[in-house]
PDB file of C-alpha atoms in Angstrom:
ATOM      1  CA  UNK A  52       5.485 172.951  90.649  1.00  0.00           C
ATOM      2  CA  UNK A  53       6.906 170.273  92.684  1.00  0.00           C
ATOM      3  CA  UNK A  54       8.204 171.004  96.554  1.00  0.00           C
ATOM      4  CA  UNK A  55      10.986 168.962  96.903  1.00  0.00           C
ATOM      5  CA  UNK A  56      12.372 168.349 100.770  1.00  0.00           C
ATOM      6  CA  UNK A  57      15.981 168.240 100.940  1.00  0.00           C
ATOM      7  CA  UNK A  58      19.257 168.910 102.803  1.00  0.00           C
ATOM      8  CA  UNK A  59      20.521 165.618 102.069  1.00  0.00           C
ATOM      9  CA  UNK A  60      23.287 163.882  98.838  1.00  0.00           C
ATOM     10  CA  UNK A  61      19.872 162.333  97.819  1.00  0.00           C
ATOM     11  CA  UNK A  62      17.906 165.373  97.245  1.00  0.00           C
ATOM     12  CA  UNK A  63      20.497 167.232  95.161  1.00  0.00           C
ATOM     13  CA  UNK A  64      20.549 164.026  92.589  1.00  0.00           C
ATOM     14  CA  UNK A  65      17.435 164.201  92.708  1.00  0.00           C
ATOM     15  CA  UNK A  66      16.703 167.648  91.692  1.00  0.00           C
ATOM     16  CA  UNK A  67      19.551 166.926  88.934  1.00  0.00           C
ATOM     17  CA  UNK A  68      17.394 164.634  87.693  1.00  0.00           C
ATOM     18  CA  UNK A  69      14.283 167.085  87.831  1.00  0.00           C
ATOM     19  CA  UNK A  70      16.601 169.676  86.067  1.00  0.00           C
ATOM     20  CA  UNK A  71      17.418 167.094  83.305  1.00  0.00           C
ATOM     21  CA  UNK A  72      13.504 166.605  82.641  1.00  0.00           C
ATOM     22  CA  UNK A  73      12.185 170.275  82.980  1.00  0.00           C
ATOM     23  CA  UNK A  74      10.759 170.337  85.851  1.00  0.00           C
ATOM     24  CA  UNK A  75       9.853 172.864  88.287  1.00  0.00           C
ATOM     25  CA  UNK A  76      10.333 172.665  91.569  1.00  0.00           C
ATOM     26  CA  UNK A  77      11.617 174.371  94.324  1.00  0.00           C
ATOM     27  CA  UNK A  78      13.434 173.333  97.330  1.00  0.00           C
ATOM     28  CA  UNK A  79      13.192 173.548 100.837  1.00  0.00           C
ATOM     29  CA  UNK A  80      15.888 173.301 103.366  1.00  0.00           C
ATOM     30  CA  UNK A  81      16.221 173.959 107.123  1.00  0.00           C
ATOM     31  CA  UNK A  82      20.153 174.774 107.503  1.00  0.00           C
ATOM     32  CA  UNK A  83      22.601 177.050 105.795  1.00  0.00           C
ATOM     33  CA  UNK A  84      24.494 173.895 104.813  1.00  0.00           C
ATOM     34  CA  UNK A  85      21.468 172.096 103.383  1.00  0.00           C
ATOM     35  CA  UNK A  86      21.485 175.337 101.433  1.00  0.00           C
ATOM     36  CA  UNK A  87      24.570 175.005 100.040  1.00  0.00           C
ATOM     37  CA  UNK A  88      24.255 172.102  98.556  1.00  0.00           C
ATOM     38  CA  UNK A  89      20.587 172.904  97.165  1.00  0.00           C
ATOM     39  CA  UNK A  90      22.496 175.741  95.555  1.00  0.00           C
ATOM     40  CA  UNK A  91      24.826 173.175  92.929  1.00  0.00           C
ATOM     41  CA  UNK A  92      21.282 172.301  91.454  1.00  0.00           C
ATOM     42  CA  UNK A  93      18.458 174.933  92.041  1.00  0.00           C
ATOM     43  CA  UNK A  94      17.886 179.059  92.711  1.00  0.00           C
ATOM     44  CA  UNK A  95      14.356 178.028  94.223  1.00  0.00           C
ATOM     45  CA  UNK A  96      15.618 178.023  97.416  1.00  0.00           C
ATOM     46  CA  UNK A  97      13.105 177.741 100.851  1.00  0.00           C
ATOM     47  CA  UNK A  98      15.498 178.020 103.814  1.00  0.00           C
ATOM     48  CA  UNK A  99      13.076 177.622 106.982  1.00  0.00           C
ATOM     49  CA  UNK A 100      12.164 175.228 109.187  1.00  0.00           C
ATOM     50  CA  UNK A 101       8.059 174.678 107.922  1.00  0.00           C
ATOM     51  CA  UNK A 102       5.175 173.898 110.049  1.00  0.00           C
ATOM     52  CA  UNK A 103       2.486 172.124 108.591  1.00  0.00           C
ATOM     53  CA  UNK A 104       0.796 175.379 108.700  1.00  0.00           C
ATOM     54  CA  UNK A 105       3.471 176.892 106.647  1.00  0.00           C
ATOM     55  CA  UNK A 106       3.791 173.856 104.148  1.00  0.00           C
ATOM     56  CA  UNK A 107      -0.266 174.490 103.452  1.00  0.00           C
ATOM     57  CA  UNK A 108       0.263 178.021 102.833  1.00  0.00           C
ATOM     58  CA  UNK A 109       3.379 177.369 100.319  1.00  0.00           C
ATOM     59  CA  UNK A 110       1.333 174.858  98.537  1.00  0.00           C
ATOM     60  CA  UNK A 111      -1.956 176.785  98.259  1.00  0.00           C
ATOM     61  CA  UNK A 112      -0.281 180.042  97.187  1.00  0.00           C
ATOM     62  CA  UNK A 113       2.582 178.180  94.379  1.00  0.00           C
ATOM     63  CA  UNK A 114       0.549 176.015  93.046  1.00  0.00           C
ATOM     64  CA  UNK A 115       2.474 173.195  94.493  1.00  0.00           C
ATOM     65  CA  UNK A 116       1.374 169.643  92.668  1.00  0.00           C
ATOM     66  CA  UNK A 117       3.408 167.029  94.502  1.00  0.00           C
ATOM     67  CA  UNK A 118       6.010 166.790  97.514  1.00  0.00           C
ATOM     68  CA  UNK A 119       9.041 164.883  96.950  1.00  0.00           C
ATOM     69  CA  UNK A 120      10.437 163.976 100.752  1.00  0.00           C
ATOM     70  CA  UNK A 121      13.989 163.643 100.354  1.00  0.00           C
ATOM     71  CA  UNK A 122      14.915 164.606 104.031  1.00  0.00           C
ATOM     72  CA  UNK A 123      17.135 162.484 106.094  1.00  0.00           C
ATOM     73  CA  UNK A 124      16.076 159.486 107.218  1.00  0.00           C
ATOM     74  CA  UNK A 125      15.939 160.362 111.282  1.00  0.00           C
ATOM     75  CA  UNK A 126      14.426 163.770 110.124  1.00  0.00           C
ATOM     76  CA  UNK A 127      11.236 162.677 111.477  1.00  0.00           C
ATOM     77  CA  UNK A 128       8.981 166.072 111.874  1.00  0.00           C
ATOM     78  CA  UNK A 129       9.423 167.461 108.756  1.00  0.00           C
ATOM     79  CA  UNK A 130       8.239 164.385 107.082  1.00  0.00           C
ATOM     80  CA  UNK A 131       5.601 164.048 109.590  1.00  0.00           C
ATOM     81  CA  UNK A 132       4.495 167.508 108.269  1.00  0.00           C
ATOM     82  CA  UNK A 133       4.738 166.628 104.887  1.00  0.00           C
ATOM     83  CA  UNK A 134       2.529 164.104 104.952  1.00  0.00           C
ATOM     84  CA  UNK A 135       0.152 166.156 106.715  1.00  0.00           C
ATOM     85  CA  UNK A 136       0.335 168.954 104.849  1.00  0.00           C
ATOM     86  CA  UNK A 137      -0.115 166.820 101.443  1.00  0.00           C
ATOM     87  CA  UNK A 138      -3.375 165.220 102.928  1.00  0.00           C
ATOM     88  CA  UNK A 139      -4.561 169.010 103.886  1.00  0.00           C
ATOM     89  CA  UNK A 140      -4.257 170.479 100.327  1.00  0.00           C
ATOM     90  CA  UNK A 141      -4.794 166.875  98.495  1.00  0.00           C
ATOM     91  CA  UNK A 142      -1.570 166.793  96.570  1.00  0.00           C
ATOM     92  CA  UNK A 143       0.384 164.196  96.404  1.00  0.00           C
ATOM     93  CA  UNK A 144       3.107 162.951  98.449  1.00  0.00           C
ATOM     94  CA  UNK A 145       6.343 160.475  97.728  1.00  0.00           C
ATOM     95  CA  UNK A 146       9.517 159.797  99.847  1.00  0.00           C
ATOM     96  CA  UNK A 147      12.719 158.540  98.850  1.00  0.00           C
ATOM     97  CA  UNK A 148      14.297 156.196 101.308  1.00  0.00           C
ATOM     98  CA  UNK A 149      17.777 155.123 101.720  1.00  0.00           C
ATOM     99  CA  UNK A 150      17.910 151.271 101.952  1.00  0.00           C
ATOM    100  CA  UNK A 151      19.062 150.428 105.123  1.00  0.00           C
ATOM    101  CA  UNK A 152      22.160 148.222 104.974  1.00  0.00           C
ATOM    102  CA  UNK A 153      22.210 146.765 108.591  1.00  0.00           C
ATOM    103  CA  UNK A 154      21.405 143.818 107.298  1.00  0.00           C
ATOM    104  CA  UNK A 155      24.808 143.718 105.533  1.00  0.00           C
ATOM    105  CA  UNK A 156      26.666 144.482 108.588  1.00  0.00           C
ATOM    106  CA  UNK A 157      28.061 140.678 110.032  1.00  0.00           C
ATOM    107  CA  UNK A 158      30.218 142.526 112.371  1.00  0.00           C
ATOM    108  CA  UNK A 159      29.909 141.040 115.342  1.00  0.00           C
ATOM    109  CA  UNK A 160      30.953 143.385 117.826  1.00  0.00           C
ATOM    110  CA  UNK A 161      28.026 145.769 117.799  1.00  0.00           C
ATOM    111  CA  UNK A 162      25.129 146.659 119.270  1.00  0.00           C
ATOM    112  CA  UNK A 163      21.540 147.793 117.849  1.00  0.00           C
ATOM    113  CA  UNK A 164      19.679 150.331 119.559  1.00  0.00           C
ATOM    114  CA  UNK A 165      16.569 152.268 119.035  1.00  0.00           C
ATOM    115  CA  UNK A 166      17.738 155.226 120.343  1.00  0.00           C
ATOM    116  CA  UNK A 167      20.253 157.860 121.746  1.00  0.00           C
ATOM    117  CA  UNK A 168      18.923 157.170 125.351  1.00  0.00           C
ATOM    118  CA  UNK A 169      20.111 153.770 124.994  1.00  0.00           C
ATOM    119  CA  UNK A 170      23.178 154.277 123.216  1.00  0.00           C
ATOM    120  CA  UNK A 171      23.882 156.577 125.710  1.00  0.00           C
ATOM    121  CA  UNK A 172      23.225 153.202 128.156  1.00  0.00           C
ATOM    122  CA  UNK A 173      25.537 151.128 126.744  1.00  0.00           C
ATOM    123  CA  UNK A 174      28.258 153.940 126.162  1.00  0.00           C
ATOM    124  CA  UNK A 175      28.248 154.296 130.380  1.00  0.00           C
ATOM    125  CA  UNK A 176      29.794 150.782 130.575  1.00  0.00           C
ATOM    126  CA  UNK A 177      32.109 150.682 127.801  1.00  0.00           C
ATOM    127  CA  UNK A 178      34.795 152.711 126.320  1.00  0.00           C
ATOM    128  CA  UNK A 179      36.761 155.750 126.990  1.00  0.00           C
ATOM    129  CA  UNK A 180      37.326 157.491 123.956  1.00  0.00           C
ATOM    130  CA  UNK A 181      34.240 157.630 122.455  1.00  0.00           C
ATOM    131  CA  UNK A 182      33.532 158.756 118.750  1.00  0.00           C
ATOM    132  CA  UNK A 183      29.857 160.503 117.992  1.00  0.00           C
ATOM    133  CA  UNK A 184      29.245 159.752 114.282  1.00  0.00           C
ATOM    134  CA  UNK A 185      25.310 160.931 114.448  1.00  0.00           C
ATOM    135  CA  UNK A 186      25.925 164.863 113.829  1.00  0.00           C
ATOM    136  CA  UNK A 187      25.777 167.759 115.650  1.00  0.00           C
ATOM    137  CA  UNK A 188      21.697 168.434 115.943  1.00  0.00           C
ATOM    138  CA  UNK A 189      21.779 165.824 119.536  1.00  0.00           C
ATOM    139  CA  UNK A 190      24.987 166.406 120.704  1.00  0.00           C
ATOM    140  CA  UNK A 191      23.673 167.488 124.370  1.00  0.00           C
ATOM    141  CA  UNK A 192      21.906 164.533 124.916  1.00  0.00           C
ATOM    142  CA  UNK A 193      25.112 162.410 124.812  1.00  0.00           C
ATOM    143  CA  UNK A 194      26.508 165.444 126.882  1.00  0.00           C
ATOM    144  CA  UNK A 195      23.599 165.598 129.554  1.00  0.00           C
ATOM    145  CA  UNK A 196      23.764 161.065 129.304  1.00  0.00           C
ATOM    146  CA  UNK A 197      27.047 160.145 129.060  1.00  0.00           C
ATOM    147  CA  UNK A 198      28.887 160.563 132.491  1.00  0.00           C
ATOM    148  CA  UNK A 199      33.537 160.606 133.132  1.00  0.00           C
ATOM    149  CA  UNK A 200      34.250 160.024 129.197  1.00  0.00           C
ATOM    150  CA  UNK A 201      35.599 161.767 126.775  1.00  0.00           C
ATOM    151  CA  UNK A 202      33.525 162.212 123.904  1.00  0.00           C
ATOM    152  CA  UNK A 203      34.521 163.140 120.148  1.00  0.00           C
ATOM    153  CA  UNK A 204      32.093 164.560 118.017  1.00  0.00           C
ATOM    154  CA  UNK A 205      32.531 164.643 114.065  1.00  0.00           C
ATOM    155  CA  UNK A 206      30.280 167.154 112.859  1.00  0.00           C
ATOM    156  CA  UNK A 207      30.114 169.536 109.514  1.00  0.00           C
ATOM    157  CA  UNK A 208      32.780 172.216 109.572  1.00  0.00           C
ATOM    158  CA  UNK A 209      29.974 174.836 109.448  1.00  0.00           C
ATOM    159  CA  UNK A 210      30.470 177.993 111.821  1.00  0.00           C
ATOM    160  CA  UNK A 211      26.572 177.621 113.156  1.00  0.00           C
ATOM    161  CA  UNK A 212      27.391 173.987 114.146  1.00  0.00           C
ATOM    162  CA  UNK A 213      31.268 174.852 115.576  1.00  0.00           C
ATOM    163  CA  UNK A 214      29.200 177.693 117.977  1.00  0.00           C
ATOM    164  CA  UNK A 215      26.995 175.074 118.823  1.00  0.00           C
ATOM    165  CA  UNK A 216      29.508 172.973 120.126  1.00  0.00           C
ATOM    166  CA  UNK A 217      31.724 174.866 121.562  1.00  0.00           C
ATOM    167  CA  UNK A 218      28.120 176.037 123.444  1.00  0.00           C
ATOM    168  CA  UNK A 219      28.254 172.569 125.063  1.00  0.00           C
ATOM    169  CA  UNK A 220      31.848 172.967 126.195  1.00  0.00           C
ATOM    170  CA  UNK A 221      33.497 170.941 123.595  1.00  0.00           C
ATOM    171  CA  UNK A 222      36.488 172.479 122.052  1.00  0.00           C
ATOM    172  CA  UNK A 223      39.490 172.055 119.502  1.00  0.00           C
ATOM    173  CA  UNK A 224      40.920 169.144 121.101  1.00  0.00           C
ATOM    174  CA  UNK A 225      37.676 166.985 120.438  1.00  0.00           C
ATOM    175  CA  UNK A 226      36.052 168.465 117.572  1.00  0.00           C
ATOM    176  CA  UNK A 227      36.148 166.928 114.581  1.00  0.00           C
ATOM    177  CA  UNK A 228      35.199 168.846 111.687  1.00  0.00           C
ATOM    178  CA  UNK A 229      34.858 167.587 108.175  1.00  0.00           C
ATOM    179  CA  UNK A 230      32.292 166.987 105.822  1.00  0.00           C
ATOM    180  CA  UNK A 231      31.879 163.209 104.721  1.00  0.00           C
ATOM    181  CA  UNK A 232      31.136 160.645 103.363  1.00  0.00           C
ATOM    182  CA  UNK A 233      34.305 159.028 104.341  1.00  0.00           C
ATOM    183  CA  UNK A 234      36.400 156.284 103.494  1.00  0.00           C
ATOM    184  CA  UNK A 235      37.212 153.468 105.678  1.00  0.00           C
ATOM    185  CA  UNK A 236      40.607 154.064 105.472  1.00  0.00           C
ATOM    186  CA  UNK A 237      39.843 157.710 106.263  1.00  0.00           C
ATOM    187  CA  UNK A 238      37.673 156.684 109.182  1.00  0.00           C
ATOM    188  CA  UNK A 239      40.726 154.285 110.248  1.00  0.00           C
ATOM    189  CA  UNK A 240      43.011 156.842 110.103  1.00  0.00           C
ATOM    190  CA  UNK A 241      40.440 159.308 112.674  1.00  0.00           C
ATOM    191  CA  UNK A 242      40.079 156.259 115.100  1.00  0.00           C
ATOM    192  CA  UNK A 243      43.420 156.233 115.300  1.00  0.00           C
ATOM    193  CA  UNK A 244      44.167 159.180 115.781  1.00  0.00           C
ATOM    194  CA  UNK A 245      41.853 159.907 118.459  1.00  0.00           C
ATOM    195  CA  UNK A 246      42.279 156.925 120.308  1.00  0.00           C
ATOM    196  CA  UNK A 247      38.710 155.495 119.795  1.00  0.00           C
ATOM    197  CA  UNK A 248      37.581 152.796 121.631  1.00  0.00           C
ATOM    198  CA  UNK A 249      33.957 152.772 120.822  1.00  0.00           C
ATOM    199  CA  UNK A 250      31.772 154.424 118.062  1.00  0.00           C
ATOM    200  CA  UNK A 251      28.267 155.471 117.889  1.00  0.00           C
ATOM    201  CA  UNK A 252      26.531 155.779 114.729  1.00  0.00           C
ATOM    202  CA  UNK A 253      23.456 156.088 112.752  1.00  0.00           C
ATOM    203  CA  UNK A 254      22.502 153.618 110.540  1.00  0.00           C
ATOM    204  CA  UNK A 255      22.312 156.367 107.478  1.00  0.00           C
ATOM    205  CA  UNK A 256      22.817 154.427 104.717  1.00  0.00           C
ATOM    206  CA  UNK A 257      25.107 154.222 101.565  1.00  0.00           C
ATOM    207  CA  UNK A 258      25.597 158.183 100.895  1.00  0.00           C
ATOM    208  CA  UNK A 259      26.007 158.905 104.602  1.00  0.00           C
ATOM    209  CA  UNK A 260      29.034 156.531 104.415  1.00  0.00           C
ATOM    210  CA  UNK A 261      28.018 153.766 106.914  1.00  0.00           C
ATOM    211  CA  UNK A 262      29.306 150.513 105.923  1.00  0.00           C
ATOM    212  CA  UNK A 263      32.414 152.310 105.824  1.00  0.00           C
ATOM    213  CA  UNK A 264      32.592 153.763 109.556  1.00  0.00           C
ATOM    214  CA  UNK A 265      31.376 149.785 110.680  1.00  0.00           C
ATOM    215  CA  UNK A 266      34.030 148.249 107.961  1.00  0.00           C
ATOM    216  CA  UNK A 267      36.628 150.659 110.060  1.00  0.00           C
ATOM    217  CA  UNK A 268      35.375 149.749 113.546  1.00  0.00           C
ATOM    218  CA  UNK A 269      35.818 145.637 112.151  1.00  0.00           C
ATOM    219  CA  UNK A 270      39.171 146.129 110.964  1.00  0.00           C
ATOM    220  CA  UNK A 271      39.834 147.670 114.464  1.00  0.00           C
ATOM    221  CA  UNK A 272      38.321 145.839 116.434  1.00  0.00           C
ATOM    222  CA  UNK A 273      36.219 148.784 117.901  1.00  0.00           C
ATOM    223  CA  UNK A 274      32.968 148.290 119.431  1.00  0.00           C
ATOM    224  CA  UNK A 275      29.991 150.426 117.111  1.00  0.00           C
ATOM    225  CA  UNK A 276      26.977 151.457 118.657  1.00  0.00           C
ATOM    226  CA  UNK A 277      24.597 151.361 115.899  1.00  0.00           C
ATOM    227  CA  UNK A 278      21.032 153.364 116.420  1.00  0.00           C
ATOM    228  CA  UNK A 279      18.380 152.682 114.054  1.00  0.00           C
ATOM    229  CA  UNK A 280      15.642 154.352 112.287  1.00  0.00           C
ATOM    230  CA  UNK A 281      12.541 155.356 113.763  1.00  0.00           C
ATOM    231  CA  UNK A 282       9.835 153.576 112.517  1.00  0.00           C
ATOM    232  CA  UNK A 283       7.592 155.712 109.864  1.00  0.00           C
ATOM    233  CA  UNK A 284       4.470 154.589 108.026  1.00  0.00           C
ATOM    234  CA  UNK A 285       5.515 156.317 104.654  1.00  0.00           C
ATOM    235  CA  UNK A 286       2.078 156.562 102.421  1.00  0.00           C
ATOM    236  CA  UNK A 287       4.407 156.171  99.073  1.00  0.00           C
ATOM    237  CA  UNK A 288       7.601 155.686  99.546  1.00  0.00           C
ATOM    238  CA  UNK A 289      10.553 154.494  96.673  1.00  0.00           C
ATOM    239  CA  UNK A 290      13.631 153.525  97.306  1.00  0.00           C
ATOM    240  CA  UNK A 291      15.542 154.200  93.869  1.00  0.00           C
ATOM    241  CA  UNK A 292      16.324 158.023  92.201  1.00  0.00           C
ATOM    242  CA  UNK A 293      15.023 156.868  88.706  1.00  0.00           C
ATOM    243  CA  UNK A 294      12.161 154.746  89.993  1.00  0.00           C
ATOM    244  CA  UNK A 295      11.057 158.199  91.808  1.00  0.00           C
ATOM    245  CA  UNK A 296      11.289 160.360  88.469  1.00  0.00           C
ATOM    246  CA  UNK A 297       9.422 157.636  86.313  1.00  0.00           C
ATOM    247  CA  UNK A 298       6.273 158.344  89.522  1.00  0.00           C
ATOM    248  CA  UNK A 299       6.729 161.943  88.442  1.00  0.00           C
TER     249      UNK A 299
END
């Protein structure tokens, strides 16, 4: 049985793909809405956040032959884990990676960070209205950072993430919440509407709908605050769905 990681677009082709060929697997998740979406493809459902100590145990006691790491890309720790846990037990372990597509972004009116804390920097100096396109898991930190602005979040229109939020005193007037990816017409139409004057992002590639929020920002002459990916030193990692199935 394979242990597929997922919570992401990526993950739930991929597990199409795994249904397609017979596979088993089973798939683990860490949120109700990660969940969801495992549920259009699999009843095999893990939803818990694992420790490596956990991920041993799962493996030992179902047989588990391979891990498939289809988290998202800033979902550091759980890979982390993975990899651990893979080397413990002696299975194998392969992650699928997004491209990253800065290098298609010519827009010149951004800025590349390595993390929230500087993001946080920048967005101090510049802009009013400022649009948080990153998700709802770090929202404090541009809460605790980011002093006199008024900050709009865009986060899943999940009740455990609208609590959260509302937890950290934001409220209807700033909350945006829809599920993407969007289109850069739709992400127009939201700058727009809000007002935005500069937009922070992750750099989460083509099925988080990136070029799309930057090709929005261009067109509007918006500022974008773009954070990059940690670096990770992947053992095996593949970049395409089918090139990933052909491994299996």
């Amino acid at each position: 049985m394979i242990l597929v990681l997922g919570g992401t677009s990526d993950s739930i082709e991929i597990c199409h793909k795994l249904n397609e060929k017979n596979i088993d697997y089973v798939v683990s998740v860490t949120t109700s809405y990660g969940e969801d979406l495992a549920k259009k493809c699999s009843n095999k459902i893990i939803l818990k956040k694992l420790t490596i100590g956990d991920m041993v145990k799962f493996i030992n006691e179902n047989c588990i032959t391979k891990i498939i790491d289809a988290t998202h890309p800033y979902a550091i720790e759980v890979s982390r884990n993975a990899i651990k846990a893979s080397q413990i037990t002696n299975i194998k372990y392969i992650r699928f990676e997004r491209e990253s597509l800065i290098k298609e972004v010519n827009y010149k009116n951004k800025y590349i960070v390595n993390d929230i804390e500087k993001a946080c920097e920048i967005a101090n100096k510049i802009g009013h209205n400022i649009f948080i396109g990153t998700g709802s898991k770090n929202l404090y930190l541009y809460k605790e950072k980011i002093k006199n602005k008024n900050l709009i979040p865009r986060v899943l229109p999940t009740s455990e993430v609208l609590i959260s939020c509302e937890e950290l005193g934001f409220n209807a007037d700033n909350i945006i919440a829809m599920r993407g990816p969007f289109s850069v017409e739709m992400n127009e139409s939201t700058y727009k509407q809000y007002n935005i004057d500069l937009v922070i992002t992750k750099e989460s590639g083509v099925a988080g709908g990136f070029l799309e929020k930057i090709k929005a920002c261009e067109n509007l002459n918006i500022p974008v605050i773009i954070i990059k990916r940690k670096e990770m030193n992947y053992p095996n990692t593949v970049g395409k769905i089918q090139d990933l199935i052909d491994l299996i």
